[in-house]
Tab-separated table of C-alpha atoms in Angstrom:
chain	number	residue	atom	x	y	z
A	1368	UNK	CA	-182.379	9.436	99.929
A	1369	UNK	CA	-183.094	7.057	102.868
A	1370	UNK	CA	-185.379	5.986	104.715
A	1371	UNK	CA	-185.630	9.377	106.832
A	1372	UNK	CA	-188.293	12.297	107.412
A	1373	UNK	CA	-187.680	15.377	105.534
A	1374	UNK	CA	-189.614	18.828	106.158
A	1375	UNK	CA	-189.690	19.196	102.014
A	1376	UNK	CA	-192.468	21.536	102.169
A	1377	UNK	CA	-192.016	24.203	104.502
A	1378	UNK	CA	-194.410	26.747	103.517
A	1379	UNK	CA	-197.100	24.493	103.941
A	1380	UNK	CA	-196.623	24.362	107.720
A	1381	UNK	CA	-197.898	27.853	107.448
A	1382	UNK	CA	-201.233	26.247	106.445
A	1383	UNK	CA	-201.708	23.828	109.320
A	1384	UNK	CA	-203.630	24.911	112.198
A	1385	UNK	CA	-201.585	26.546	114.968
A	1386	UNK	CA	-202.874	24.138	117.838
A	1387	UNK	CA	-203.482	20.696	116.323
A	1388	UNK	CA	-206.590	19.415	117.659
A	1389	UNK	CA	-206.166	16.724	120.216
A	1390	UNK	CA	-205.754	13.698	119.520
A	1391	UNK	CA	-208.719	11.176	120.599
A	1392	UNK	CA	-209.470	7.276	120.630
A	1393	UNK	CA	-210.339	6.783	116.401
A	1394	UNK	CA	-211.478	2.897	115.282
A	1395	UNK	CA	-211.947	3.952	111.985
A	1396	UNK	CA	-211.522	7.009	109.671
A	1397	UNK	CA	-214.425	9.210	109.076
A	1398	UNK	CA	-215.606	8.885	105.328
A	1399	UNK	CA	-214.972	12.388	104.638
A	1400	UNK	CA	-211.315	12.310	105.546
A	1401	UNK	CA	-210.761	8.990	103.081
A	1402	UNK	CA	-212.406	11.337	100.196
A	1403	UNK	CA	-210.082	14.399	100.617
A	1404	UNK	CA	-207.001	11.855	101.058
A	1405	UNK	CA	-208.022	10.395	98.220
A	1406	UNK	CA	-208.781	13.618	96.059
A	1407	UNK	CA	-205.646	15.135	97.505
A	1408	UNK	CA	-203.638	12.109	95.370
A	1409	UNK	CA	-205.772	12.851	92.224
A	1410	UNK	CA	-204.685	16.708	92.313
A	1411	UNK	CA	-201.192	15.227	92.461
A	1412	UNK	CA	-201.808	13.390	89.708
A	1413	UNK	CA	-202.758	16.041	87.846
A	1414	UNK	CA	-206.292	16.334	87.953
A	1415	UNK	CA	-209.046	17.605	90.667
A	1416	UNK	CA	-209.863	21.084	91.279
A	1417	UNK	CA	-207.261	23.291	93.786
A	1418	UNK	CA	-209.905	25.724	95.076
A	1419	UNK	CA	-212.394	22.965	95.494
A	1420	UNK	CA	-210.320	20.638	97.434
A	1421	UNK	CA	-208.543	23.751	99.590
A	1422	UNK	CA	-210.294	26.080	102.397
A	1423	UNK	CA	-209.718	29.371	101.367
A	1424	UNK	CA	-206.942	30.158	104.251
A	1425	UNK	CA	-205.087	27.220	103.078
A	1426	UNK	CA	-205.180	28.965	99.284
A	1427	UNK	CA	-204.298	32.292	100.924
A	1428	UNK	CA	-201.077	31.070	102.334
A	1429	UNK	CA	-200.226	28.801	100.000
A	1430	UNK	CA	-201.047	29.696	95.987
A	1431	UNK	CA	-201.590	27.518	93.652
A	1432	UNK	CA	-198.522	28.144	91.750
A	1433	UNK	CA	-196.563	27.702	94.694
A	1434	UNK	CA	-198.626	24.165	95.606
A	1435	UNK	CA	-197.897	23.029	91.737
A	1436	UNK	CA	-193.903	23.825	92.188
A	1437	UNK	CA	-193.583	21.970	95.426
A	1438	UNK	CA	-195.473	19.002	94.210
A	1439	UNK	CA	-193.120	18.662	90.914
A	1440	UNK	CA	-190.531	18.717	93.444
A	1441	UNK	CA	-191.879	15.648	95.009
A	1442	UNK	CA	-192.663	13.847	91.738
A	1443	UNK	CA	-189.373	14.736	90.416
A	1444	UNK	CA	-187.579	12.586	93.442
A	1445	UNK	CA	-190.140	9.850	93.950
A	1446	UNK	CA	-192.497	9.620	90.572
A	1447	UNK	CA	-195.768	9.754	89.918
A	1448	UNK	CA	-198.284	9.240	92.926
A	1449	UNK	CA	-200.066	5.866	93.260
A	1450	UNK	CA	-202.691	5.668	96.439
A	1451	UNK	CA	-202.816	6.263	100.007
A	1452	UNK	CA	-201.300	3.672	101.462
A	1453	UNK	CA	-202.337	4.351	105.149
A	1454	UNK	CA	-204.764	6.721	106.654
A	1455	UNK	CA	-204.190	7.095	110.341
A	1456	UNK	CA	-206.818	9.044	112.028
A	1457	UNK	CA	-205.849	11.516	115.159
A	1458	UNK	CA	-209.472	12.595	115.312
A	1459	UNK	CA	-212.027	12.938	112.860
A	1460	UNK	CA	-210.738	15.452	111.303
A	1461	UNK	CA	-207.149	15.163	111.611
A	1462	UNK	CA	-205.125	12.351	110.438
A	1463	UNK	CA	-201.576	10.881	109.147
A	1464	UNK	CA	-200.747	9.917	105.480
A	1465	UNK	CA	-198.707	7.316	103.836
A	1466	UNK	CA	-199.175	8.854	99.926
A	1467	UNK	CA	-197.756	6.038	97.898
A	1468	UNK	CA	-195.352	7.047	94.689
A	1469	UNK	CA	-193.895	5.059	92.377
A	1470	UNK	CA	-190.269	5.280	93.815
A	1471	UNK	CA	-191.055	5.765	97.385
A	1472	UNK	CA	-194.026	7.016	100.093
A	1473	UNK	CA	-194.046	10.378	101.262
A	1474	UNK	CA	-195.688	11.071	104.897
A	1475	UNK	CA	-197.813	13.948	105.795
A	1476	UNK	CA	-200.315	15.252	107.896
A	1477	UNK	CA	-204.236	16.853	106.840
A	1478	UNK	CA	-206.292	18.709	108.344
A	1479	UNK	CA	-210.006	19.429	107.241
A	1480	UNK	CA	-212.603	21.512	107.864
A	1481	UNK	CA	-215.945	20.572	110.424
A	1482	UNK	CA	-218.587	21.568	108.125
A	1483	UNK	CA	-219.322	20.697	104.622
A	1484	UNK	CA	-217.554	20.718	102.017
A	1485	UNK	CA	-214.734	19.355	104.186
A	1486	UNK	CA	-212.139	21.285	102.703
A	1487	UNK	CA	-208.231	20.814	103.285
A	1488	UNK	CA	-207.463	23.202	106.045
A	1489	UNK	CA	-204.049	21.944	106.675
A	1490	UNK	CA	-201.195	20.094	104.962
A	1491	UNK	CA	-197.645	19.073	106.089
A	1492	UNK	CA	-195.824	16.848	103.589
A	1493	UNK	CA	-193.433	15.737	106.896
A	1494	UNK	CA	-190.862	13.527	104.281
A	1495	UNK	CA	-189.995	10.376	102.086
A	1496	UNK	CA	-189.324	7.407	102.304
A	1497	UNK	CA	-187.273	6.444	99.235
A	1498	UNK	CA	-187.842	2.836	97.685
A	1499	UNK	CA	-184.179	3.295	96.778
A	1500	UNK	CA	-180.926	1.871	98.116
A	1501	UNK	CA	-180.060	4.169	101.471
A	1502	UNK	CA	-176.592	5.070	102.860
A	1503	UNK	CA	-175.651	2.251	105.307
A	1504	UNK	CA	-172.871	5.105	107.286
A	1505	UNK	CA	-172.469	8.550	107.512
A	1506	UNK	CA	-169.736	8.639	105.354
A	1507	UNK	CA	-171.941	7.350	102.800
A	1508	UNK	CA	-174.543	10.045	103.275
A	1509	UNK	CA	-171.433	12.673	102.326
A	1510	UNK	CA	-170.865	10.493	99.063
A	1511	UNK	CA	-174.588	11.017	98.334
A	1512	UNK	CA	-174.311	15.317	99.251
A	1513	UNK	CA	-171.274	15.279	97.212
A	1514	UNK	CA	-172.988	13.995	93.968
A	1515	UNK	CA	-175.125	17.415	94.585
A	1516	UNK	CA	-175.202	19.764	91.843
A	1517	UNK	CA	-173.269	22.898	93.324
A	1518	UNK	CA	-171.293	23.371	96.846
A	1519	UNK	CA	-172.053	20.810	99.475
A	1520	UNK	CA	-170.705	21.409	103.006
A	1521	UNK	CA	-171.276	19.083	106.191
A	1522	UNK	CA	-169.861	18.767	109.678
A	1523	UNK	CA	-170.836	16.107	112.891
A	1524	UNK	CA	-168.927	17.166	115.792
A	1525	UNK	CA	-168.915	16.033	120.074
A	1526	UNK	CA	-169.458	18.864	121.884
A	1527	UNK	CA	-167.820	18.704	125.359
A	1528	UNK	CA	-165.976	20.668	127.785
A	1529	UNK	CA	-163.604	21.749	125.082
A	1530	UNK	CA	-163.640	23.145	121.553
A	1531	UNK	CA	-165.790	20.615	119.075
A	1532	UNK	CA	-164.784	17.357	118.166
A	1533	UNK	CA	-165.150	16.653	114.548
A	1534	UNK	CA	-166.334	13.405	114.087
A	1535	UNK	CA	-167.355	13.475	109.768
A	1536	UNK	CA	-167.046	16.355	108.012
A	1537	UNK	CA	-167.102	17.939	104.054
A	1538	UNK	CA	-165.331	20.726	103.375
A	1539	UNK	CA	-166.295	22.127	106.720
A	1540	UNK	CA	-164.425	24.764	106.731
A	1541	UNK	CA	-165.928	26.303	103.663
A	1542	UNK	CA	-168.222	29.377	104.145
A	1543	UNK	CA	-171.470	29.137	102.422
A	1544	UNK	CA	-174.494	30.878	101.827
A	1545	UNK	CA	-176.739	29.951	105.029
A	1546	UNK	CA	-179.871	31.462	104.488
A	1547	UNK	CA	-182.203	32.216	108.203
A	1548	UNK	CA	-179.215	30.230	109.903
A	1549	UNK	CA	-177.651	33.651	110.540
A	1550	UNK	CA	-180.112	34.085	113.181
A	1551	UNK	CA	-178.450	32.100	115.727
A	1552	UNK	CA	-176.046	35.045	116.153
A	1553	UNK	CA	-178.783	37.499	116.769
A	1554	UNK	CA	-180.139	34.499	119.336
A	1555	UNK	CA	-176.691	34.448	120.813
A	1556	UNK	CA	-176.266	38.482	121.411
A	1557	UNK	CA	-180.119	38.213	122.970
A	1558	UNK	CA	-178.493	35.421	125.381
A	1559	UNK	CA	-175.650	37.187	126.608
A	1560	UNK	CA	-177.454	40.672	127.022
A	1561	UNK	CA	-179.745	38.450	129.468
A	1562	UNK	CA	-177.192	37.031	130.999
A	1563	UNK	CA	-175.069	40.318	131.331
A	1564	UNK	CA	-178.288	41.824	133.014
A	1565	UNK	CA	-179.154	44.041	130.373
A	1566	UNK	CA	-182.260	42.591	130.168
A	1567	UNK	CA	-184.721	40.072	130.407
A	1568	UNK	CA	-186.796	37.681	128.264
A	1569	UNK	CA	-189.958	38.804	129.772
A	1570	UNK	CA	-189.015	42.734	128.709
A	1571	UNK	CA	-190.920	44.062	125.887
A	1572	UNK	CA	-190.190	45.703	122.414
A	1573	UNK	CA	-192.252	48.563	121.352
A	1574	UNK	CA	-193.089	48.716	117.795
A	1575	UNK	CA	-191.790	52.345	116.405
A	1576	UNK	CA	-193.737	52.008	113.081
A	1577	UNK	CA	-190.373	51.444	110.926
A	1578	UNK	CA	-190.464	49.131	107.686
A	1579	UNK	CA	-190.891	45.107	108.515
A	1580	UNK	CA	-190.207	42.285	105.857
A	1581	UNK	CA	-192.965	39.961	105.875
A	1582	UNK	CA	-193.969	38.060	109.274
A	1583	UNK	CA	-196.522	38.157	112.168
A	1584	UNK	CA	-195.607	41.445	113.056
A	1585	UNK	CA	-195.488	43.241	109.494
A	1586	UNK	CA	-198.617	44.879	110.280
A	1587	UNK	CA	-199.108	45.231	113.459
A	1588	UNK	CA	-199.978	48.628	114.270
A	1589	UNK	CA	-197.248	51.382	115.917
A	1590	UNK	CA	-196.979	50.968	119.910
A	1591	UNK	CA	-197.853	47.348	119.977
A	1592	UNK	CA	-195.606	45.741	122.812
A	1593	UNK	CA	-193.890	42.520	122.036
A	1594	UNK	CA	-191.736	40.315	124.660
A	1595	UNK	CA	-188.184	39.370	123.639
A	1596	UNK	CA	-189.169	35.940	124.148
A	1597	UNK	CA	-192.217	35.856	121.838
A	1598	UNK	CA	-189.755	37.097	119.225
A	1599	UNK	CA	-186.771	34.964	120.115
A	1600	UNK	CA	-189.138	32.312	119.649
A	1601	UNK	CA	-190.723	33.171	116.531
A	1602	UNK	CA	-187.624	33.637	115.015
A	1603	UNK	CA	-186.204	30.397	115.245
A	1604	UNK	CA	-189.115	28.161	115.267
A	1605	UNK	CA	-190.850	29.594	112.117
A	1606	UNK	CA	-188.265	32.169	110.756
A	1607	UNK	CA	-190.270	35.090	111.505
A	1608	UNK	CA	-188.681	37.651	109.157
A	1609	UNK	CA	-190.618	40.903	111.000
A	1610	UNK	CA	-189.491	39.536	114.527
A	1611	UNK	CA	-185.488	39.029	113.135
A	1612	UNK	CA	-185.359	42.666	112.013
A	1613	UNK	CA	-187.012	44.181	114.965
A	1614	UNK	CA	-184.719	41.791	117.444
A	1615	UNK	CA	-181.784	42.586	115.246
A	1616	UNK	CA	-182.191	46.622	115.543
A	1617	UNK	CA	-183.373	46.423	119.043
A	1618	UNK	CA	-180.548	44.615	120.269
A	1619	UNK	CA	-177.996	46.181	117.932
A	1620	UNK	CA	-176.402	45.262	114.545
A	1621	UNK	CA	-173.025	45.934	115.832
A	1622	UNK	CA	-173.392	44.069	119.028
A	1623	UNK	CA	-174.638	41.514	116.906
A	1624	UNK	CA	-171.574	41.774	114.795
A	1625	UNK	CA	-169.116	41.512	118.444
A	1626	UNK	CA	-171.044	38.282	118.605
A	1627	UNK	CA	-169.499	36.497	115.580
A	1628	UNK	CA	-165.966	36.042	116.564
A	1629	UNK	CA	-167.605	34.848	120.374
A	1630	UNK	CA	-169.766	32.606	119.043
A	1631	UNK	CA	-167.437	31.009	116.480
A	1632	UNK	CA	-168.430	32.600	112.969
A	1633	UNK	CA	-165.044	32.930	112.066
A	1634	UNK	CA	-164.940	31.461	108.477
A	1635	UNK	CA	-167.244	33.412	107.039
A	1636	UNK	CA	-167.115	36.192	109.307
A	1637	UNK	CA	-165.650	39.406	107.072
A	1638	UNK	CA	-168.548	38.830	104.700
A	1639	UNK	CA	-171.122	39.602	107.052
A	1640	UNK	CA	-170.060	42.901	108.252
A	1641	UNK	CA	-172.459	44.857	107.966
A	1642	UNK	CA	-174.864	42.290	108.978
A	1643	UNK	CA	-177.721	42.656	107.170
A	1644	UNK	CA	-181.181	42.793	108.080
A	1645	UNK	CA	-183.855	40.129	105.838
A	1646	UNK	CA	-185.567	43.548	104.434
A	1647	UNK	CA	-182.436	44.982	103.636
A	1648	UNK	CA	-181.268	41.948	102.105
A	1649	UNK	CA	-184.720	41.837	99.981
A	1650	UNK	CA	-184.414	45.190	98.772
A	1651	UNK	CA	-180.659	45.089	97.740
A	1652	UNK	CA	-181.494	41.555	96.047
A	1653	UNK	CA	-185.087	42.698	94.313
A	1654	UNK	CA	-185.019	46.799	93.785
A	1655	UNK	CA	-184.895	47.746	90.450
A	1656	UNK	CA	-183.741	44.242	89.307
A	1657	UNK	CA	-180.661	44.287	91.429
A	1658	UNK	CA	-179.763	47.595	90.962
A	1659	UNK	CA	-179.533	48.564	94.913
A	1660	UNK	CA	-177.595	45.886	95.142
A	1661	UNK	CA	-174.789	46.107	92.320
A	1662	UNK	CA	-174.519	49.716	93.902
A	1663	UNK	CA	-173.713	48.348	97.566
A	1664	UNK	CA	-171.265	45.941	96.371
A	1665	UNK	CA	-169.109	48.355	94.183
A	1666	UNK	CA	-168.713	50.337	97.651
A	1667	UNK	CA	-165.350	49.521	99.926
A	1668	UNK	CA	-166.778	47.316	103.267
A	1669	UNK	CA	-166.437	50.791	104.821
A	1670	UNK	CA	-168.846	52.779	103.166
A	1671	UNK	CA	-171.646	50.073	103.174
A	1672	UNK	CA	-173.166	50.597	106.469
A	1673	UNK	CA	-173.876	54.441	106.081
A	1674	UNK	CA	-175.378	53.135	102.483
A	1675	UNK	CA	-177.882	50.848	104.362
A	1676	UNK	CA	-178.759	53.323	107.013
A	1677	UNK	CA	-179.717	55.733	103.937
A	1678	UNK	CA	-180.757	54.861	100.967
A	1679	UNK	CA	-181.385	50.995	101.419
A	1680	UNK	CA	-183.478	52.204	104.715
A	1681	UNK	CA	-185.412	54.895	102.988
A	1682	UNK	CA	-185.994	52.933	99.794
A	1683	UNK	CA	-189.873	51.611	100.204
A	1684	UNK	CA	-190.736	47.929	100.497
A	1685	UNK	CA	-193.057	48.629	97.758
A	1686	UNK	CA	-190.213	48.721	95.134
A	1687	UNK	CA	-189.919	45.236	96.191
A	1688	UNK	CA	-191.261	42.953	93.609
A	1689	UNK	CA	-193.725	40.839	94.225
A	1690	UNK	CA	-192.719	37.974	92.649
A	1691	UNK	CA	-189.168	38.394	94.416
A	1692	UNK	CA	-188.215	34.522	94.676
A	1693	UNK	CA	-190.908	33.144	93.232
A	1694	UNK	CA	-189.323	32.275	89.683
A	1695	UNK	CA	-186.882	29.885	91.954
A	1696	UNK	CA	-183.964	31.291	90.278
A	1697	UNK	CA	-180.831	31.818	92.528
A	1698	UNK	CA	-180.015	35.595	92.759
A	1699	UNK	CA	-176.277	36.497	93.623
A	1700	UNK	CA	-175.941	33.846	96.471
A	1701	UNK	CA	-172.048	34.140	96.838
A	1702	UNK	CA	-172.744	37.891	97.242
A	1703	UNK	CA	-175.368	39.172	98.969
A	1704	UNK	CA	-176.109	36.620	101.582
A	1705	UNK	CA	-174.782	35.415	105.351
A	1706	UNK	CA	-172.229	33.321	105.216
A	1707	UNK	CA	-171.105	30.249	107.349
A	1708	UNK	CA	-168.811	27.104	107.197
A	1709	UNK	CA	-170.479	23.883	108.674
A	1710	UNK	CA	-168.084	24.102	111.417
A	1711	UNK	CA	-168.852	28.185	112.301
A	1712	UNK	CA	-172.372	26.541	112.714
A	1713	UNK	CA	-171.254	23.986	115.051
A	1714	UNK	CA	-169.733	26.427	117.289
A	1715	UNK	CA	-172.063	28.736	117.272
A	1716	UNK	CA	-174.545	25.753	118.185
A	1717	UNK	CA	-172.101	24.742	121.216
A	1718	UNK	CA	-171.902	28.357	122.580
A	1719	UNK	CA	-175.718	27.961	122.578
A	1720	UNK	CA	-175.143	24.544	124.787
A	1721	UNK	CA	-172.748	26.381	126.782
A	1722	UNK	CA	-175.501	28.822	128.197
A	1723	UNK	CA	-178.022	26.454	128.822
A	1724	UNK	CA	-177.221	26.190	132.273
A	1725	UNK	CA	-176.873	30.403	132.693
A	1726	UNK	CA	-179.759	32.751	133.498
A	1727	UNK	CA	-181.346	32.472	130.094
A	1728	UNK	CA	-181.128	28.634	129.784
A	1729	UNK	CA	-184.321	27.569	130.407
A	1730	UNK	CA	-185.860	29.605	127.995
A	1731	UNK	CA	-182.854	29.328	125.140
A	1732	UNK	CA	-183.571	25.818	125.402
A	1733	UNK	CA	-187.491	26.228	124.711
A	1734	UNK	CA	-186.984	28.504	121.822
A	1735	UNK	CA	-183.904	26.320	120.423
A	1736	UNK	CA	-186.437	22.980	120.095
A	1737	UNK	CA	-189.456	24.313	119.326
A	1738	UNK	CA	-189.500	23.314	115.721
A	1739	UNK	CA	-187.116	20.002	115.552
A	1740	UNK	CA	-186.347	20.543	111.761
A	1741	UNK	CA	-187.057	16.810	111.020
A	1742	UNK	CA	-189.023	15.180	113.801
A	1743	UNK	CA	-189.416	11.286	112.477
A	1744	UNK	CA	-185.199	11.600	111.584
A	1745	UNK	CA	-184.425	13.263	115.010
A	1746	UNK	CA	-186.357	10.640	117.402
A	1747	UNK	CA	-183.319	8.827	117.911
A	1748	UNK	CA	-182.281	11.904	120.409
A	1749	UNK	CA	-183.067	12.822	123.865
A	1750	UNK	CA	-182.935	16.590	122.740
A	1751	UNK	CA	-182.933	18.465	119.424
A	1752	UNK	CA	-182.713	21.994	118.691
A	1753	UNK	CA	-182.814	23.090	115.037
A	1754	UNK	CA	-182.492	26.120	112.955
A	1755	UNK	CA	-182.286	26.317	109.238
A	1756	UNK	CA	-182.420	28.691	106.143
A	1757	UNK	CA	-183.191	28.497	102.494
A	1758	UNK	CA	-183.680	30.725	99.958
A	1759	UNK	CA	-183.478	29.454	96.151
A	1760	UNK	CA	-180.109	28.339	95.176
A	1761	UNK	CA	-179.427	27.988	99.079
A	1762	UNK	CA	-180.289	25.057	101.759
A	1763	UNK	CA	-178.764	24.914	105.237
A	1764	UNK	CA	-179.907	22.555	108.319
A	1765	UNK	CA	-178.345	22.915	111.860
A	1766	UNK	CA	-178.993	20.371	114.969
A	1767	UNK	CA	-177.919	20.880	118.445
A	1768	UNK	CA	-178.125	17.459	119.424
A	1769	UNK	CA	-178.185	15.362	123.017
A	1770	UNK	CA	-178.273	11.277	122.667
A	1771	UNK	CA	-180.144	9.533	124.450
A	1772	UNK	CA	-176.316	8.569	126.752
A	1773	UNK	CA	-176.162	12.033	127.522
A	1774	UNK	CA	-173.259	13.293	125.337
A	1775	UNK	CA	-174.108	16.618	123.367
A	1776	UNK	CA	-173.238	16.805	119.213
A	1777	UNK	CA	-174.178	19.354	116.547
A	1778	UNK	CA	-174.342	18.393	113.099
A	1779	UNK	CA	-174.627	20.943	110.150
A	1780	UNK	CA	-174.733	20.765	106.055
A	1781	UNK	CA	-175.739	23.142	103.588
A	1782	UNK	CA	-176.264	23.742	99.635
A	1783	UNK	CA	-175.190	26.273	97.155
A	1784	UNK	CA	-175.754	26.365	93.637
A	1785	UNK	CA	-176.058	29.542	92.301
A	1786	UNK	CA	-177.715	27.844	89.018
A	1787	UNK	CA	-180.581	26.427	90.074
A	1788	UNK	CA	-182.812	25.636	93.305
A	1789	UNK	CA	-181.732	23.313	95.770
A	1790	UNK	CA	-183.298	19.810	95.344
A	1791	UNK	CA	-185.119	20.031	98.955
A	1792	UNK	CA	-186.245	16.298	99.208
A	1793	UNK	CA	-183.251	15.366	98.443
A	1794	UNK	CA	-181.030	17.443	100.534
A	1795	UNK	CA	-183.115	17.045	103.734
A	1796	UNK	CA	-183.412	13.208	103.012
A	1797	UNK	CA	-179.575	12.764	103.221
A	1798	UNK	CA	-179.751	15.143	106.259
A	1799	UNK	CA	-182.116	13.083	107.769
A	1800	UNK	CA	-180.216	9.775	107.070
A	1801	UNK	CA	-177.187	11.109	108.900
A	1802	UNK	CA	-178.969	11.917	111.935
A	1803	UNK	CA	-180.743	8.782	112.324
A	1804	UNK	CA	-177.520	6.854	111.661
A	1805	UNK	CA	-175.307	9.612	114.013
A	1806	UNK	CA	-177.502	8.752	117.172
A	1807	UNK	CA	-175.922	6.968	119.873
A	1808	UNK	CA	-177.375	3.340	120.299
């Protein structure tokens, strides 16, 4: 896998405090955060108590059955856990883990509470560091994707005054499922109705009380006003379902559509007309066990859209299941999805550099980099901006990329195998490999 930081556990970002507390002068770490590392690498193990050792927000977003499938993920790629091999402290409360396995270390972050019992508040399992050999080049880091079960896809290119550069690439011209990727286009459309004058970050969205897929805004009540930045932002950096839809109906899903031939979606471009919203895609994936679904594919293209706008729209999110993903089985991936090549990424990711400089550049910027993707791999770069997607079955990573010399790159891979999940650790290890060996020295 390399010796590179992988964001393997997403969901538990979603546990770790919003603001991290600052960091502070720490000799030596407090007792109490030894004995929760310490009991954190027993519950790995297989023992220890889940609700005893988590705060009760940390079990809210983050179940125990979900906790127990991302941690066989981890012990499937590096073994069994061993010890903590480091405890850095930020503050007494907040520190930096080396969690030693028996194939490798993984690094993470924990956060407990102030006040007995000290439970977990926060964990971020930021990536491994495989004991095993590591690709040397790039185009040894495709020979590792490649031995991937399912599709693998990958693309480095230069970005420059003219069209991209490729510099490494695997199958790059193949469209693939992409997961949240597909919200770079809705970014893109928000970009250029800025910089046509159409409006402005700063303007507001006004909640109408229509049907939102999960998010921060799911619930918020009818009338609540919401800046286009705020959701711009929450839609990259944390893949804010509820701000997508709302940005993607605001704006327009047929603007959005004009915007994939612009910004470069031109592989996989005729599957994603209509473009669909994330609770349209849940409900045509999850109602009546696919039912919706099989219905809006037997259509022609030209009757779908007047399908979603009916009954997809007026079929309730309650007929969602619940357990919708959960399973980790792969559900019609090379159907209902959005779809991408590697390189349709990359040029959608240079358009992005292209406006940088334009009326809604300083702010495209701040949303673009908010969340790095893989902060330890990406440190090696002056800038990074990052957007990704995954659902099971599916894994996609996207950089915008500046080295530290100035020149501008954009690197892309993705996953599909409509069998079975996407091994994350491994996937985002190789990713990170590549970046740390694609940065200029």
């Amino acid at each position: 896998m390399g010796i590179a930081t992988a964001m393997i556990a997403l969901m538990l970002q979603a546990a770790a405090p919003a603001t991290p507390p600052p960091e502070a002068t720490v000799t030596a770490p407090a007792p109490r955060l030894v004995q929760q590392s310490d009991a954190l690498v027993a519950l790995l193990r297989g023992s220890g108590d889940y609700d005893t050792l988590f705060a009760p927000s940390f079990r809210a977003a983050i179940p125990k059955a979900q906790f127990d499938k991302l941690t066989a993920q981890v012990i499937t790629a590096l073994g069994q856990p061993t010890r903590i091999e480091r405890l850095d402290p930020k503050d007494p409360l907040h520190a930096t883990l080396k969690i030693g396995f028996e194939r490798g270390v993984m690094n993470a972050e924990i956060v407990i509470a102030d006040a007995a019992p000290y439970q977990i508040t926060g964990l971020l399992f930021k990536g491994a560091e495989s004991s095993g050999p590591q690709a040397a080049t790039i185009d040894g880091v495709i020979e590792q994707l490649a031995t991937l079960p399912g599709t693998s896809a990958f693309a480095l290119a230069r970005l420059g005054n003219d069209a991209p550069k490729p510099s490494v690439s695997r199958a790059a011209t193949t469209p693939i499922a992409i997961g949240s990727a597909f919200k770079l286009v809705i970014l893109a459309e928000l970009v250029r109705s800025i910089e046509a004058g159409e409006r402005k970050w700063s303007d507001v969205v006004t909640l109408d009380g229509s049907a939102l897929p999960a998010g921060g805004y799911a619930q918020q009540a009818k009338g609540t006003r919401i800046p286009f930045r705020e959701l711009a932002e929450r839609m990259i950096s944390v893949s804010d379902n509820s701000a997508t839809d709302i940005l993607l109906f605001h704006l327009g899903r047929k603007k959005v559509e004009a915007m994939l031939p612009v910004v470069g979606f031109t592989d996989g471009a005729p599957r994603n007309v209509p473009f669909l919203g994330a609770l349209e895609l849940f409900k045509l994936k999850g109602v009546a066990d696919g039912a919706l679904g099989a219905r809006y594919l037997a259509m022609p293209p030209g009757e779908r859209r007047a399908f979603l706008d009916g009954p997809v729209r007026d079929t309730p999110i309650a007929a969602i299941p619940k357990a919708l993903f959960q399973d980790g089985r792969p559900l019609r991936i090379a159907e209902l999805e959005w779809f991408a090549s590697p390189n349709d990424l990359v040029r959608a990711l240079d358009w992005l550099r292209r406006h940088m400089d334009g009326p809604a550049g300083a702010d495209l910027r701040a949303v673009l980099s908010k969340n790095p993707g893989l902060p330890d791999a990406t440190r090696g770069w002056r800038y990074v901006g990052y957007k990704g997607g995954s659902e099971p079955g599916v894994l996609t990573m996207a950089f915008l990329l500046q080295g530290k010399d100035g020149n501008w790159y954009a690197l892309a891979g993705g996953v599909n195998d409509p069998a079975r999940g996407v091994d994350t650790l491994q996937f985002t290890g190789l990713i990170g490999r590549a970046l740390e060996l694609a940065a200029p020295r």
